[in-house]
Amino acid sequence: MQFNFIAKYYLTLSKLVHGATLERAKTSLFCKIPTHANVLFIGGGTGTSLKTLVLLKPNVQVDYVEVSEQMSMRARAQMNFADGINFINLPIEEFKGEKYDVIITEFFFDLFTKEKIKQLIPHIMLKLNVGGCWIDTDFRPTTKLAQRMLLKIMYLFFNLTVGLKTLSLVDVQKLYLTNSFTLTIEKKYKKGFVTSRLLTRKA
Ligand SMILES: C[S@@+](CC[C@H](N)C(=O)[O-])C[C@H]1O[C@@H](n2cnc3c(N)ncnc32)[C@H](O)[C@@H]1O
């Protein structure tokens, strides 16, 4: 899977299809992030919500782990006003950093199969301090026909353009709740098709 090819068009496409909903959802829980938090941002793409985060919380320290060079480059280009951001061009699986107060994932788990997510969640969890929070925003499985059709089209598009290996969305809630997290806040958009969740690490 490689997002370099569509990095230039990603934001425009996302706005064309979803309007402002995804950006609103992604940043809706940033107000809960502590002022001086040490943040791990995973797969943040072109960095639009990273910018919002830093404008809202200028004292946070961020490790921005993004596997796509082109996505990372775009994020870096719009953050030249900010200190405290460390851009790391690696897959999260190879990133060794640990012990963060906050982890952010946005439209990240929708890229993977259930088996892969089952490996990723414990790997990510170990990077979060006990009591720390994880903000995960993503599409959620839906029974509505129009939303199911839209998901099918999106998966087809990403299969063809970035080489995504999966064709369906996994319900991650069951997976992270069995992995030492408590669901603390949930915000729903488009009747729950998009949600932003704040999970707290128990132990
Ligand atoms: C669907 S895009 C979402 C981008 C951004 N979070 C947003 O909401 O606009 C997924 C992003 O995750 C990145 N990504 C995919 N696999 C990754 C991995 N293993 N480690 C880090 N980043 C990854 C991709 O390069 C891409 O930028």
mmCIF file with all atom_site columns, C-alpha atoms and ligand atoms in Angstrom:
data_model
loop_
_atom_site.group_PDB
_atom_site.id
_atom_site.type_symbol
_atom_site.label_atom_id
_atom_site.label_alt_id
_atom_site.label_comp_id
_atom_site.label_asym_id
_atom_site.label_entity_id
_atom_site.label_seq_id
_atom_site.pdbx_PDB_ins_code
_atom_site.Cartn_x
_atom_site.Cartn_y
_atom_site.Cartn_z
_atom_site.occupancy
_atom_site.B_iso_or_equiv
_atom_site.pdbx_formal_charge
_atom_site.auth_seq_id
_atom_site.auth_comp_id
_atom_site.auth_asym_id
_atom_site.auth_atom_id
_atom_site.pdbx_PDB_model_num
ATOM   1   C CA  . MET A 1 1   ? 0.000   0.000  0.000  1.00 0.00 ? 1   MET A CA  1
ATOM   2   C CA  . GLN A 1 2   ? 1.436   3.366  -0.989 1.00 0.00 ? 2   GLN A CA  1
ATOM   3   C CA  . PHE A 1 3   ? -0.275  6.740  -0.691 1.00 0.00 ? 3   PHE A CA  1
ATOM   4   C CA  . ASN A 1 4   ? 2.434   8.747  -2.513 1.00 0.00 ? 4   ASN A CA  1
ATOM   5   C CA  . PHE A 1 5   ? 0.582   8.595  -5.809 1.00 0.00 ? 5   PHE A CA  1
ATOM   6   C CA  . ILE A 1 6   ? -2.592  10.234 -4.503 1.00 0.00 ? 6   ILE A CA  1
ATOM   7   C CA  . ALA A 1 7   ? -1.054  12.556 -1.889 1.00 0.00 ? 7   ALA A CA  1
ATOM   8   C CA  . LYS A 1 8   ? -1.535  15.606 -4.115 1.00 0.00 ? 8   LYS A CA  1
ATOM   9   C CA  . TYR A 1 9   ? -5.271  14.941 -4.620 1.00 0.00 ? 9   TYR A CA  1
ATOM   10  C CA  . TYR A 1 10  ? -6.172  13.317 -1.298 1.00 0.00 ? 10  TYR A CA  1
ATOM   11  C CA  . LEU A 1 11  ? -7.531  16.355 0.535  1.00 0.00 ? 11  LEU A CA  1
ATOM   12  C CA  . THR A 1 12  ? -9.518  17.667 -2.450 1.00 0.00 ? 12  THR A CA  1
ATOM   13  C CA  . LEU A 1 13  ? -11.061 14.245 -3.046 1.00 0.00 ? 13  LEU A CA  1
ATOM   14  C CA  . SER A 1 14  ? -11.950 13.847 0.606  1.00 0.00 ? 14  SER A CA  1
ATOM   15  C CA  . LYS A 1 15  ? -13.655 17.276 0.670  1.00 0.00 ? 15  LYS A CA  1
ATOM   16  C CA  . LEU A 1 16  ? -15.498 16.580 -2.585 1.00 0.00 ? 16  LEU A CA  1
ATOM   17  C CA  . VAL A 1 17  ? -16.958 13.341 -1.258 1.00 0.00 ? 17  VAL A CA  1
ATOM   18  C CA  . HIS A 1 18  ? -17.471 14.167 2.424  1.00 0.00 ? 18  HIS A CA  1
ATOM   19  C CA  . GLY A 1 19  ? -17.488 17.968 2.650  1.00 0.00 ? 19  GLY A CA  1
ATOM   20  C CA  . ALA A 1 20  ? -16.230 19.267 5.992  1.00 0.00 ? 20  ALA A CA  1
ATOM   21  C CA  . THR A 1 21  ? -17.508 16.295 8.023  1.00 0.00 ? 21  THR A CA  1
ATOM   22  C CA  . LEU A 1 22  ? -14.255 14.360 8.245  1.00 0.00 ? 22  LEU A CA  1
ATOM   23  C CA  . GLU A 1 23  ? -12.187 17.348 9.349  1.00 0.00 ? 23  GLU A CA  1
ATOM   24  C CA  . ARG A 1 24  ? -14.841 18.276 11.935 1.00 0.00 ? 24  ARG A CA  1
ATOM   25  C CA  . ALA A 1 25  ? -14.905 14.740 13.287 1.00 0.00 ? 25  ALA A CA  1
ATOM   26  C CA  . LYS A 1 26  ? -11.119 14.403 13.385 1.00 0.00 ? 26  LYS A CA  1
ATOM   27  C CA  . THR A 1 27  ? -10.581 17.518 15.458 1.00 0.00 ? 27  THR A CA  1
ATOM   28  C CA  . SER A 1 28  ? -13.702 17.339 17.645 1.00 0.00 ? 28  SER A CA  1
ATOM   29  C CA  . LEU A 1 29  ? -11.907 15.823 20.635 1.00 0.00 ? 29  LEU A CA  1
ATOM   30  C CA  . PHE A 1 30  ? -8.653  17.776 20.458 1.00 0.00 ? 30  PHE A CA  1
ATOM   31  C CA  . CYS A 1 31  ? -9.970  20.054 23.214 1.00 0.00 ? 31  CYS A CA  1
ATOM   32  C CA  . LYS A 1 32  ? -9.537  17.073 25.591 1.00 0.00 ? 32  LYS A CA  1
ATOM   33  C CA  . ILE A 1 33  ? -5.785  16.863 24.965 1.00 0.00 ? 33  ILE A CA  1
ATOM   34  C CA  . PRO A 1 34  ? -3.709  18.132 27.911 1.00 0.00 ? 34  PRO A CA  1
ATOM   35  C CA  . THR A 1 35  ? -1.793  21.385 27.274 1.00 0.00 ? 35  THR A CA  1
ATOM   36  C CA  . HIS A 1 36  ? 1.717   19.902 27.443 1.00 0.00 ? 36  HIS A CA  1
ATOM   37  C CA  . ALA A 1 37  ? 0.911   16.423 26.128 1.00 0.00 ? 37  ALA A CA  1
ATOM   38  C CA  . ASN A 1 38  ? 3.418   14.233 24.395 1.00 0.00 ? 38  ASN A CA  1
ATOM   39  C CA  . VAL A 1 39  ? 1.489   13.074 21.304 1.00 0.00 ? 39  VAL A CA  1
ATOM   40  C CA  . LEU A 1 40  ? 2.001   10.218 18.851 1.00 0.00 ? 40  LEU A CA  1
ATOM   41  C CA  . PHE A 1 41  ? 0.165   10.973 15.580 1.00 0.00 ? 41  PHE A CA  1
ATOM   42  C CA  . ILE A 1 42  ? -0.060  7.900  13.325 1.00 0.00 ? 42  ILE A CA  1
ATOM   43  C CA  . GLY A 1 43  ? -0.787  8.000  9.571  1.00 0.00 ? 43  GLY A CA  1
ATOM   44  C CA  . GLY A 1 44  ? -1.821  11.655 9.666  1.00 0.00 ? 44  GLY A CA  1
ATOM   45  C CA  . GLY A 1 45  ? -1.505  12.113 5.897  1.00 0.00 ? 45  GLY A CA  1
ATOM   46  C CA  . THR A 1 46  ? -1.252  15.673 4.572  1.00 0.00 ? 46  THR A CA  1
ATOM   47  C CA  . GLY A 1 47  ? -1.446  17.098 8.097  1.00 0.00 ? 47  GLY A CA  1
ATOM   48  C CA  . THR A 1 48  ? -4.594  19.229 8.079  1.00 0.00 ? 48  THR A CA  1
ATOM   49  C CA  . SER A 1 49  ? -5.648  18.111 11.520 1.00 0.00 ? 49  SER A CA  1
ATOM   50  C CA  . LEU A 1 50  ? -2.052  18.290 12.773 1.00 0.00 ? 50  LEU A CA  1
ATOM   51  C CA  . LYS A 1 51  ? -2.208  22.001 11.965 1.00 0.00 ? 51  LYS A CA  1
ATOM   52  C CA  . THR A 1 52  ? -5.489  22.363 13.872 1.00 0.00 ? 52  THR A CA  1
ATOM   53  C CA  . LEU A 1 53  ? -3.984  20.491 16.820 1.00 0.00 ? 53  LEU A CA  1
ATOM   54  C CA  . VAL A 1 54  ? -0.943  22.755 17.024 1.00 0.00 ? 54  VAL A CA  1
ATOM   55  C CA  . LEU A 1 55  ? -2.996  25.934 16.661 1.00 0.00 ? 55  LEU A CA  1
ATOM   56  C CA  . LEU A 1 56  ? -5.301  24.756 19.440 1.00 0.00 ? 56  LEU A CA  1
ATOM   57  C CA  . LYS A 1 57  ? -2.566  23.308 21.676 1.00 0.00 ? 57  LYS A CA  1
ATOM   58  C CA  . PRO A 1 58  ? 0.694   25.109 20.833 1.00 0.00 ? 58  PRO A CA  1
ATOM   59  C CA  . ASN A 1 59  ? 2.631   23.471 23.702 1.00 0.00 ? 59  ASN A CA  1
ATOM   60  C CA  . VAL A 1 60  ? 2.195   19.848 22.666 1.00 0.00 ? 60  VAL A CA  1
ATOM   61  C CA  . GLN A 1 61  ? 5.149   17.768 21.469 1.00 0.00 ? 61  GLN A CA  1
ATOM   62  C CA  . VAL A 1 62  ? 4.270   15.579 18.475 1.00 0.00 ? 62  VAL A CA  1
ATOM   63  C CA  . ASP A 1 63  ? 5.913   12.556 16.882 1.00 0.00 ? 63  ASP A CA  1
ATOM   64  C CA  . TYR A 1 64  ? 4.245   12.359 13.453 1.00 0.00 ? 64  TYR A CA  1
ATOM   65  C CA  . VAL A 1 65  ? 4.708   8.845  12.075 1.00 0.00 ? 65  VAL A CA  1
ATOM   66  C CA  . GLU A 1 66  ? 3.645   8.661  8.424  1.00 0.00 ? 66  GLU A CA  1
ATOM   67  C CA  . VAL A 1 67  ? 4.827   5.998  5.996  1.00 0.00 ? 67  VAL A CA  1
ATOM   68  C CA  . SER A 1 68  ? 4.189   7.961  2.787  1.00 0.00 ? 68  SER A CA  1
ATOM   69  C CA  . GLU A 1 69  ? 7.017   10.338 1.874  1.00 0.00 ? 69  GLU A CA  1
ATOM   70  C CA  . GLN A 1 70  ? 4.690   12.558 -0.176 1.00 0.00 ? 70  GLN A CA  1
ATOM   71  C CA  . MET A 1 71  ? 2.044   12.776 2.549  1.00 0.00 ? 71  MET A CA  1
ATOM   72  C CA  . SER A 1 72  ? 4.741   13.533 5.107  1.00 0.00 ? 72  SER A CA  1
ATOM   73  C CA  . MET A 1 73  ? 6.281   16.202 2.891  1.00 0.00 ? 73  MET A CA  1
ATOM   74  C CA  . ARG A 1 74  ? 2.926   17.968 2.549  1.00 0.00 ? 74  ARG A CA  1
ATOM   75  C CA  . ALA A 1 75  ? 2.336   17.868 6.283  1.00 0.00 ? 75  ALA A CA  1
ATOM   76  C CA  . ARG A 1 76  ? 5.804   19.258 6.947  1.00 0.00 ? 76  ARG A CA  1
ATOM   77  C CA  . ALA A 1 77  ? 5.314   22.071 4.398  1.00 0.00 ? 77  ALA A CA  1
ATOM   78  C CA  . GLN A 1 78  ? 2.307   23.494 6.192  1.00 0.00 ? 78  GLN A CA  1
ATOM   79  C CA  . MET A 1 79  ? 3.863   23.265 9.654  1.00 0.00 ? 79  MET A CA  1
ATOM   80  C CA  . ASN A 1 80  ? 6.912   25.493 9.201  1.00 0.00 ? 80  ASN A CA  1
ATOM   81  C CA  . PHE A 1 81  ? 5.471   27.912 11.794 1.00 0.00 ? 81  PHE A CA  1
ATOM   82  C CA  . ALA A 1 82  ? 5.506   25.306 14.558 1.00 0.00 ? 82  ALA A CA  1
ATOM   83  C CA  . ASP A 1 83  ? 8.160   23.867 16.863 1.00 0.00 ? 83  ASP A CA  1
ATOM   84  C CA  . GLY A 1 84  ? 7.835   20.611 18.702 1.00 0.00 ? 84  GLY A CA  1
ATOM   85  C CA  . ILE A 1 85  ? 6.919   18.391 15.758 1.00 0.00 ? 85  ILE A CA  1
ATOM   86  C CA  . ASN A 1 86  ? 9.109   15.488 14.853 1.00 0.00 ? 86  ASN A CA  1
ATOM   87  C CA  . PHE A 1 87  ? 8.306   14.031 11.397 1.00 0.00 ? 87  PHE A CA  1
ATOM   88  C CA  . ILE A 1 88  ? 9.147   10.344 11.154 1.00 0.00 ? 88  ILE A CA  1
ATOM   89  C CA  . ASN A 1 89  ? 8.866   8.743  7.744  1.00 0.00 ? 89  ASN A CA  1
ATOM   90  C CA  . LEU A 1 90  ? 8.326   5.116  8.803  1.00 0.00 ? 90  LEU A CA  1
ATOM   91  C CA  . PRO A 1 91  ? 5.540   2.560  9.117  1.00 0.00 ? 91  PRO A CA  1
ATOM   92  C CA  . ILE A 1 92  ? 4.270   2.536  12.693 1.00 0.00 ? 92  ILE A CA  1
ATOM   93  C CA  . GLU A 1 93  ? 5.250   -1.134 12.926 1.00 0.00 ? 93  GLU A CA  1
ATOM   94  C CA  . GLU A 1 94  ? 8.928   -0.087 12.715 1.00 0.00 ? 94  GLU A CA  1
ATOM   95  C CA  . PHE A 1 95  ? 8.725   2.937  14.988 1.00 0.00 ? 95  PHE A CA  1
ATOM   96  C CA  . LYS A 1 96  ? 10.400  2.291  18.341 1.00 0.00 ? 96  LYS A CA  1
ATOM   97  C CA  . GLY A 1 97  ? 9.229   5.372  20.302 1.00 0.00 ? 97  GLY A CA  1
ATOM   98  C CA  . GLU A 1 98  ? 7.085   4.784  23.348 1.00 0.00 ? 98  GLU A CA  1
ATOM   99  C CA  . LYS A 1 99  ? 5.279   6.327  26.301 1.00 0.00 ? 99  LYS A CA  1
ATOM   100 C CA  . TYR A 1 100 ? 2.960   8.996  25.030 1.00 0.00 ? 100 TYR A CA  1
ATOM   101 C CA  . ASP A 1 101 ? 0.146   10.818 26.834 1.00 0.00 ? 101 ASP A CA  1
ATOM   102 C CA  . VAL A 1 102 ? -2.006  10.848 23.690 1.00 0.00 ? 102 VAL A CA  1
ATOM   103 C CA  . ILE A 1 103 ? -2.190  8.790  20.495 1.00 0.00 ? 103 ILE A CA  1
ATOM   104 C CA  . ILE A 1 104 ? -4.143  9.962  17.437 1.00 0.00 ? 104 ILE A CA  1
ATOM   105 C CA  . THR A 1 105 ? -5.298  7.760  14.554 1.00 0.00 ? 105 THR A CA  1
ATOM   106 C CA  . GLU A 1 106 ? -7.614  9.068  11.844 1.00 0.00 ? 106 GLU A CA  1
ATOM   107 C CA  . PHE A 1 107 ? -8.992  6.985  9.001  1.00 0.00 ? 107 PHE A CA  1
ATOM   108 C CA  . PHE A 1 108 ? -6.131  4.597  9.655  1.00 0.00 ? 108 PHE A CA  1
ATOM   109 C CA  . PHE A 1 109 ? -7.639  1.270  10.738 1.00 0.00 ? 109 PHE A CA  1
ATOM   110 C CA  . ASP A 1 110 ? -9.993  1.279  7.757  1.00 0.00 ? 110 ASP A CA  1
ATOM   111 C CA  . LEU A 1 111 ? -6.930  0.396  5.671  1.00 0.00 ? 111 LEU A CA  1
ATOM   112 C CA  . PHE A 1 112 ? -6.322  -2.984 7.274  1.00 0.00 ? 112 PHE A CA  1
ATOM   113 C CA  . THR A 1 113 ? -7.688  -6.497 7.633  1.00 0.00 ? 113 THR A CA  1
ATOM   114 C CA  . LYS A 1 114 ? -8.928  -7.750 10.996 1.00 0.00 ? 114 LYS A CA  1
ATOM   115 C CA  . GLU A 1 115 ? -5.790  -9.870 11.438 1.00 0.00 ? 115 GLU A CA  1
ATOM   116 C CA  . LYS A 1 116 ? -3.516  -6.884 10.837 1.00 0.00 ? 116 LYS A CA  1
ATOM   117 C CA  . ILE A 1 117 ? -5.536  -4.663 13.211 1.00 0.00 ? 117 ILE A CA  1
ATOM   118 C CA  . LYS A 1 118 ? -5.243  -7.346 15.884 1.00 0.00 ? 118 LYS A CA  1
ATOM   119 C CA  . GLN A 1 119 ? -1.453  -7.015 15.596 1.00 0.00 ? 119 GLN A CA  1
ATOM   120 C CA  . LEU A 1 120 ? -1.449  -3.224 15.405 1.00 0.00 ? 120 LEU A CA  1
ATOM   121 C CA  . ILE A 1 121 ? -3.618  -2.474 18.457 1.00 0.00 ? 121 ILE A CA  1
ATOM   122 C CA  . PRO A 1 122 ? -1.346  -4.091 21.091 1.00 0.00 ? 122 PRO A CA  1
ATOM   123 C CA  . HIS A 1 123 ? 1.710   -2.552 19.388 1.00 0.00 ? 123 HIS A CA  1
ATOM   124 C CA  . ILE A 1 124 ? 0.124   0.908  19.581 1.00 0.00 ? 124 ILE A CA  1
ATOM   125 C CA  . MET A 1 125 ? -1.261  0.356  23.082 1.00 0.00 ? 125 MET A CA  1
ATOM   126 C CA  . LEU A 1 126 ? 2.213   -0.284 24.516 1.00 0.00 ? 126 LEU A CA  1
ATOM   127 C CA  . LYS A 1 127 ? 3.252   3.194  23.374 1.00 0.00 ? 127 LYS A CA  1
ATOM   128 C CA  . LEU A 1 128 ? 0.542   4.845  25.485 1.00 0.00 ? 128 LEU A CA  1
ATOM   129 C CA  . ASN A 1 129 ? 0.983   5.663  29.185 1.00 0.00 ? 129 ASN A CA  1
ATOM   130 C CA  . VAL A 1 130 ? -1.518  4.089  31.570 1.00 0.00 ? 130 VAL A CA  1
ATOM   131 C CA  . GLY A 1 131 ? -4.284  6.704  31.951 1.00 0.00 ? 131 GLY A CA  1
ATOM   132 C CA  . GLY A 1 132 ? -3.316  8.191  28.576 1.00 0.00 ? 132 GLY A CA  1
ATOM   133 C CA  . CYS A 1 133 ? -5.873  8.687  25.820 1.00 0.00 ? 133 CYS A CA  1
ATOM   134 C CA  . TRP A 1 134 ? -6.231  7.472  22.297 1.00 0.00 ? 134 TRP A CA  1
ATOM   135 C CA  . ILE A 1 135 ? -8.375  9.460  19.851 1.00 0.00 ? 135 ILE A CA  1
ATOM   136 C CA  . ASP A 1 136 ? -9.517  7.303  16.957 1.00 0.00 ? 136 ASP A CA  1
ATOM   137 C CA  . THR A 1 137 ? -11.692 8.755  14.201 1.00 0.00 ? 137 THR A CA  1
ATOM   138 C CA  . ASP A 1 138 ? -12.924 6.579  11.365 1.00 0.00 ? 138 ASP A CA  1
ATOM   139 C CA  . PHE A 1 139 ? -15.793 5.206  9.356  1.00 0.00 ? 139 PHE A CA  1
ATOM   140 C CA  . ARG A 1 140 ? -17.862 2.587  11.177 1.00 0.00 ? 140 ARG A CA  1
ATOM   141 C CA  . PRO A 1 141 ? -19.799 -0.346 9.751  1.00 0.00 ? 141 PRO A CA  1
ATOM   142 C CA  . THR A 1 142 ? -23.265 0.746  8.685  1.00 0.00 ? 142 THR A CA  1
ATOM   143 C CA  . THR A 1 143 ? -26.551 -0.845 7.638  1.00 0.00 ? 143 THR A CA  1
ATOM   144 C CA  . LYS A 1 144 ? -27.608 2.123  5.475  1.00 0.00 ? 144 LYS A CA  1
ATOM   145 C CA  . LEU A 1 145 ? -27.581 1.222  1.806  1.00 0.00 ? 145 LEU A CA  1
ATOM   146 C CA  . ALA A 1 146 ? -26.229 4.543  0.507  1.00 0.00 ? 146 ALA A CA  1
ATOM   147 C CA  . GLN A 1 147 ? -23.351 4.505  3.028  1.00 0.00 ? 147 GLN A CA  1
ATOM   148 C CA  . ARG A 1 148 ? -22.550 0.854  2.247  1.00 0.00 ? 148 ARG A CA  1
ATOM   149 C CA  . MET A 1 149 ? -22.415 1.719  -1.447 1.00 0.00 ? 149 MET A CA  1
ATOM   150 C CA  . LEU A 1 150 ? -20.146 4.684  -0.727 1.00 0.00 ? 150 LEU A CA  1
ATOM   151 C CA  . LEU A 1 151 ? -17.815 2.438  1.289  1.00 0.00 ? 151 LEU A CA  1
ATOM   152 C CA  . LYS A 1 152 ? -17.687 -0.063 -1.574 1.00 0.00 ? 152 LYS A CA  1
ATOM   153 C CA  . ILE A 1 153 ? -16.752 2.701  -4.023 1.00 0.00 ? 153 ILE A CA  1
ATOM   154 C CA  . MET A 1 154 ? -14.100 4.089  -1.670 1.00 0.00 ? 154 MET A CA  1
ATOM   155 C CA  . TYR A 1 155 ? -12.559 0.655  -1.111 1.00 0.00 ? 155 TYR A CA  1
ATOM   156 C CA  . LEU A 1 156 ? -12.524 0.003  -4.839 1.00 0.00 ? 156 LEU A CA  1
ATOM   157 C CA  . PHE A 1 157 ? -10.860 3.354  -5.443 1.00 0.00 ? 157 PHE A CA  1
ATOM   158 C CA  . PHE A 1 158 ? -8.161  2.736  -2.814 1.00 0.00 ? 158 PHE A CA  1
ATOM   159 C CA  . ASN A 1 159 ? -7.613  -0.821 -4.079 1.00 0.00 ? 159 ASN A CA  1
ATOM   160 C CA  . LEU A 1 160 ? -6.885  0.555  -7.531 1.00 0.00 ? 160 LEU A CA  1
ATOM   161 C CA  . THR A 1 161 ? -4.870  3.630  -6.560 1.00 0.00 ? 161 THR A CA  1
ATOM   162 C CA  . VAL A 1 162 ? -2.872  2.726  -3.441 1.00 0.00 ? 162 VAL A CA  1
ATOM   163 C CA  . GLY A 1 163 ? -3.006  -1.068 -3.548 1.00 0.00 ? 163 GLY A CA  1
ATOM   164 C CA  . LEU A 1 164 ? -5.186  -1.512 -0.457 1.00 0.00 ? 164 LEU A CA  1
ATOM   165 C CA  . LYS A 1 165 ? -5.426  -5.214 0.378  1.00 0.00 ? 165 LYS A CA  1
ATOM   166 C CA  . THR A 1 166 ? -8.881  -5.246 1.936  1.00 0.00 ? 166 THR A CA  1
ATOM   167 C CA  . LEU A 1 167 ? -12.385 -4.620 0.591  1.00 0.00 ? 167 LEU A CA  1
ATOM   168 C CA  . SER A 1 168 ? -14.346 -4.153 3.787  1.00 0.00 ? 168 SER A CA  1
ATOM   169 C CA  . LEU A 1 169 ? -14.431 -2.161 6.984  1.00 0.00 ? 169 LEU A CA  1
ATOM   170 C CA  . VAL A 1 170 ? -13.650 -3.906 10.279 1.00 0.00 ? 170 VAL A CA  1
ATOM   171 C CA  . ASP A 1 171 ? -15.591 -3.073 13.448 1.00 0.00 ? 171 ASP A CA  1
ATOM   172 C CA  . VAL A 1 172 ? -12.600 -2.048 15.579 1.00 0.00 ? 172 VAL A CA  1
ATOM   173 C CA  . GLN A 1 173 ? -14.627 -1.294 18.703 1.00 0.00 ? 173 GLN A CA  1
ATOM   174 C CA  . LYS A 1 174 ? -14.657 -4.949 19.822 1.00 0.00 ? 174 LYS A CA  1
ATOM   175 C CA  . LEU A 1 175 ? -10.929 -5.192 19.197 1.00 0.00 ? 175 LEU A CA  1
ATOM   176 C CA  . TYR A 1 176 ? -9.763  -2.209 21.190 1.00 0.00 ? 176 TYR A CA  1
ATOM   177 C CA  . LEU A 1 177 ? -12.202 -2.698 24.052 1.00 0.00 ? 177 LEU A CA  1
ATOM   178 C CA  . THR A 1 178 ? -10.761 -6.170 24.647 1.00 0.00 ? 178 THR A CA  1
ATOM   179 C CA  . ASN A 1 179 ? -7.309  -4.585 24.751 1.00 0.00 ? 179 ASN A CA  1
ATOM   180 C CA  . SER A 1 180 ? -7.322  -2.662 28.022 1.00 0.00 ? 180 SER A CA  1
ATOM   181 C CA  . PHE A 1 181 ? -9.159  0.460  26.863 1.00 0.00 ? 181 PHE A CA  1
ATOM   182 C CA  . THR A 1 182 ? -12.262 2.155  28.221 1.00 0.00 ? 182 THR A CA  1
ATOM   183 C CA  . LEU A 1 183 ? -14.445 4.124  25.824 1.00 0.00 ? 183 LEU A CA  1
ATOM   184 C CA  . THR A 1 184 ? -14.639 7.545  27.493 1.00 0.00 ? 184 THR A CA  1
ATOM   185 C CA  . ILE A 1 185 ? -16.245 9.784  24.842 1.00 0.00 ? 185 ILE A CA  1
ATOM   186 C CA  . GLU A 1 186 ? -17.825 9.064  21.482 1.00 0.00 ? 186 GLU A CA  1
ATOM   187 C CA  . LYS A 1 187 ? -18.903 11.688 18.944 1.00 0.00 ? 187 LYS A CA  1
ATOM   188 C CA  . LYS A 1 188 ? -21.007 10.611 15.991 1.00 0.00 ? 188 LYS A CA  1
ATOM   189 C CA  . TYR A 1 189 ? -21.311 12.175 12.553 1.00 0.00 ? 189 TYR A CA  1
ATOM   190 C CA  . LYS A 1 190 ? -23.550 11.178 9.650  1.00 0.00 ? 190 LYS A CA  1
ATOM   191 C CA  . LYS A 1 191 ? -25.670 9.102  12.069 1.00 0.00 ? 191 LYS A CA  1
ATOM   192 C CA  . GLY A 1 192 ? -22.657 7.135  13.276 1.00 0.00 ? 192 GLY A CA  1
ATOM   193 C CA  . PHE A 1 193 ? -21.111 6.399  9.871  1.00 0.00 ? 193 PHE A CA  1
ATOM   194 C CA  . VAL A 1 194 ? -18.167 8.490  11.092 1.00 0.00 ? 194 VAL A CA  1
ATOM   195 C CA  . THR A 1 195 ? -17.245 8.527  14.766 1.00 0.00 ? 195 THR A CA  1
ATOM   196 C CA  . SER A 1 196 ? -14.513 10.004 16.873 1.00 0.00 ? 196 SER A CA  1
ATOM   197 C CA  . ARG A 1 197 ? -13.726 8.076  20.036 1.00 0.00 ? 197 ARG A CA  1
ATOM   198 C CA  . LEU A 1 198 ? -11.630 8.892  23.019 1.00 0.00 ? 198 LEU A CA  1
ATOM   199 C CA  . LEU A 1 199 ? -10.357 5.741  24.685 1.00 0.00 ? 199 LEU A CA  1
ATOM   200 C CA  . THR A 1 200 ? -8.478  5.671  27.962 1.00 0.00 ? 200 THR A CA  1
ATOM   201 C CA  . ARG A 1 201 ? -5.810  3.093  28.686 1.00 0.00 ? 201 ARG A CA  1
ATOM   202 C CA  . LYS A 1 202 ? -6.674  1.129  31.831 1.00 0.00 ? 202 LYS A CA  1
ATOM   203 C CA  . ALA A 1 203 ? -3.520  -0.904 32.516 1.00 0.00 ? 203 ALA A CA  1
HETATM 204 C C1  . LIG B 2 .   ? -6.609  7.045  4.558  1.00 0.00 ? 1   LIG B C1  1
HETATM 205 S S1  . LIG B 2 .   ? -5.177  7.992  4.826  1.00 0.00 ? 1   LIG B S1  1
HETATM 206 C C2  . LIG B 2 .   ? -5.716  9.062  6.128  1.00 0.00 ? 1   LIG B C2  1
HETATM 207 C C3  . LIG B 2 .   ? -4.858  10.276 6.272  1.00 0.00 ? 1   LIG B C3  1
HETATM 208 C C4  . LIG B 2 .   ? -5.266  11.231 7.406  1.00 0.00 ? 1   LIG B C4  1
HETATM 209 N N1  . LIG B 2 .   ? -5.218  10.590 8.686  1.00 0.00 ? 1   LIG B N1  1
HETATM 210 C C5  . LIG B 2 .   ? -6.627  11.805 7.156  1.00 0.00 ? 1   LIG B C5  1
HETATM 211 O O1  . LIG B 2 .   ? -7.557  11.487 7.893  1.00 0.00 ? 1   LIG B O1  1
HETATM 212 O O2  . LIG B 2 .   ? -6.782  12.579 6.198  1.00 0.00 ? 1   LIG B O2  1
HETATM 213 C C6  . LIG B 2 .   ? -4.157  6.846  5.705  1.00 0.00 ? 1   LIG B C6  1
HETATM 214 C C7  . LIG B 2 .   ? -2.733  7.359  5.950  1.00 0.00 ? 1   LIG B C7  1
HETATM 215 O O3  . LIG B 2 .   ? -2.040  6.372  6.722  1.00 0.00 ? 1   LIG B O3  1
HETATM 216 C C8  . LIG B 2 .   ? -0.724  6.229  6.209  1.00 0.00 ? 1   LIG B C8  1
HETATM 217 N N2  . LIG B 2 .   ? -0.265  4.870  6.569  1.00 0.00 ? 1   LIG B N2  1
HETATM 218 C C9  . LIG B 2 .   ? -0.658  3.698  6.032  1.00 0.00 ? 1   LIG B C9  1
HETATM 219 N N3  . LIG B 2 .   ? -0.058  2.657  6.624  1.00 0.00 ? 1   LIG B N3  1
HETATM 220 C C10 . LIG B 2 .   ? 0.753   3.197  7.579  1.00 0.00 ? 1   LIG B C10 1
HETATM 221 C C11 . LIG B 2 .   ? 1.637   2.641  8.537  1.00 0.00 ? 1   LIG B C11 1
HETATM 222 N N4  . LIG B 2 .   ? 1.796   1.319  8.625  1.00 0.00 ? 1   LIG B N4  1
HETATM 223 N N5  . LIG B 2 .   ? 2.307   3.472  9.367  1.00 0.00 ? 1   LIG B N5  1
HETATM 224 C C12 . LIG B 2 .   ? 2.139   4.835  9.275  1.00 0.00 ? 1   LIG B C12 1
HETATM 225 N N6  . LIG B 2 .   ? 1.329   5.424  8.378  1.00 0.00 ? 1   LIG B N6  1
HETATM 226 C C13 . LIG B 2 .   ? 0.627   4.622  7.547  1.00 0.00 ? 1   LIG B C13 1
HETATM 227 C C14 . LIG B 2 .   ? -0.888  6.448  4.711  1.00 0.00 ? 1   LIG B C14 1
HETATM 228 O O4  . LIG B 2 .   ? 0.329   6.789  4.091  1.00 0.00 ? 1   LIG B O4  1
HETATM 229 C C15 . LIG B 2 .   ? -1.920  7.564  4.679  1.00 0.00 ? 1   LIG B C15 1
HETATM 230 O O5  . LIG B 2 .   ? -1.318  8.835  4.708  1.00 0.00 ? 1   LIG B O5  1
#
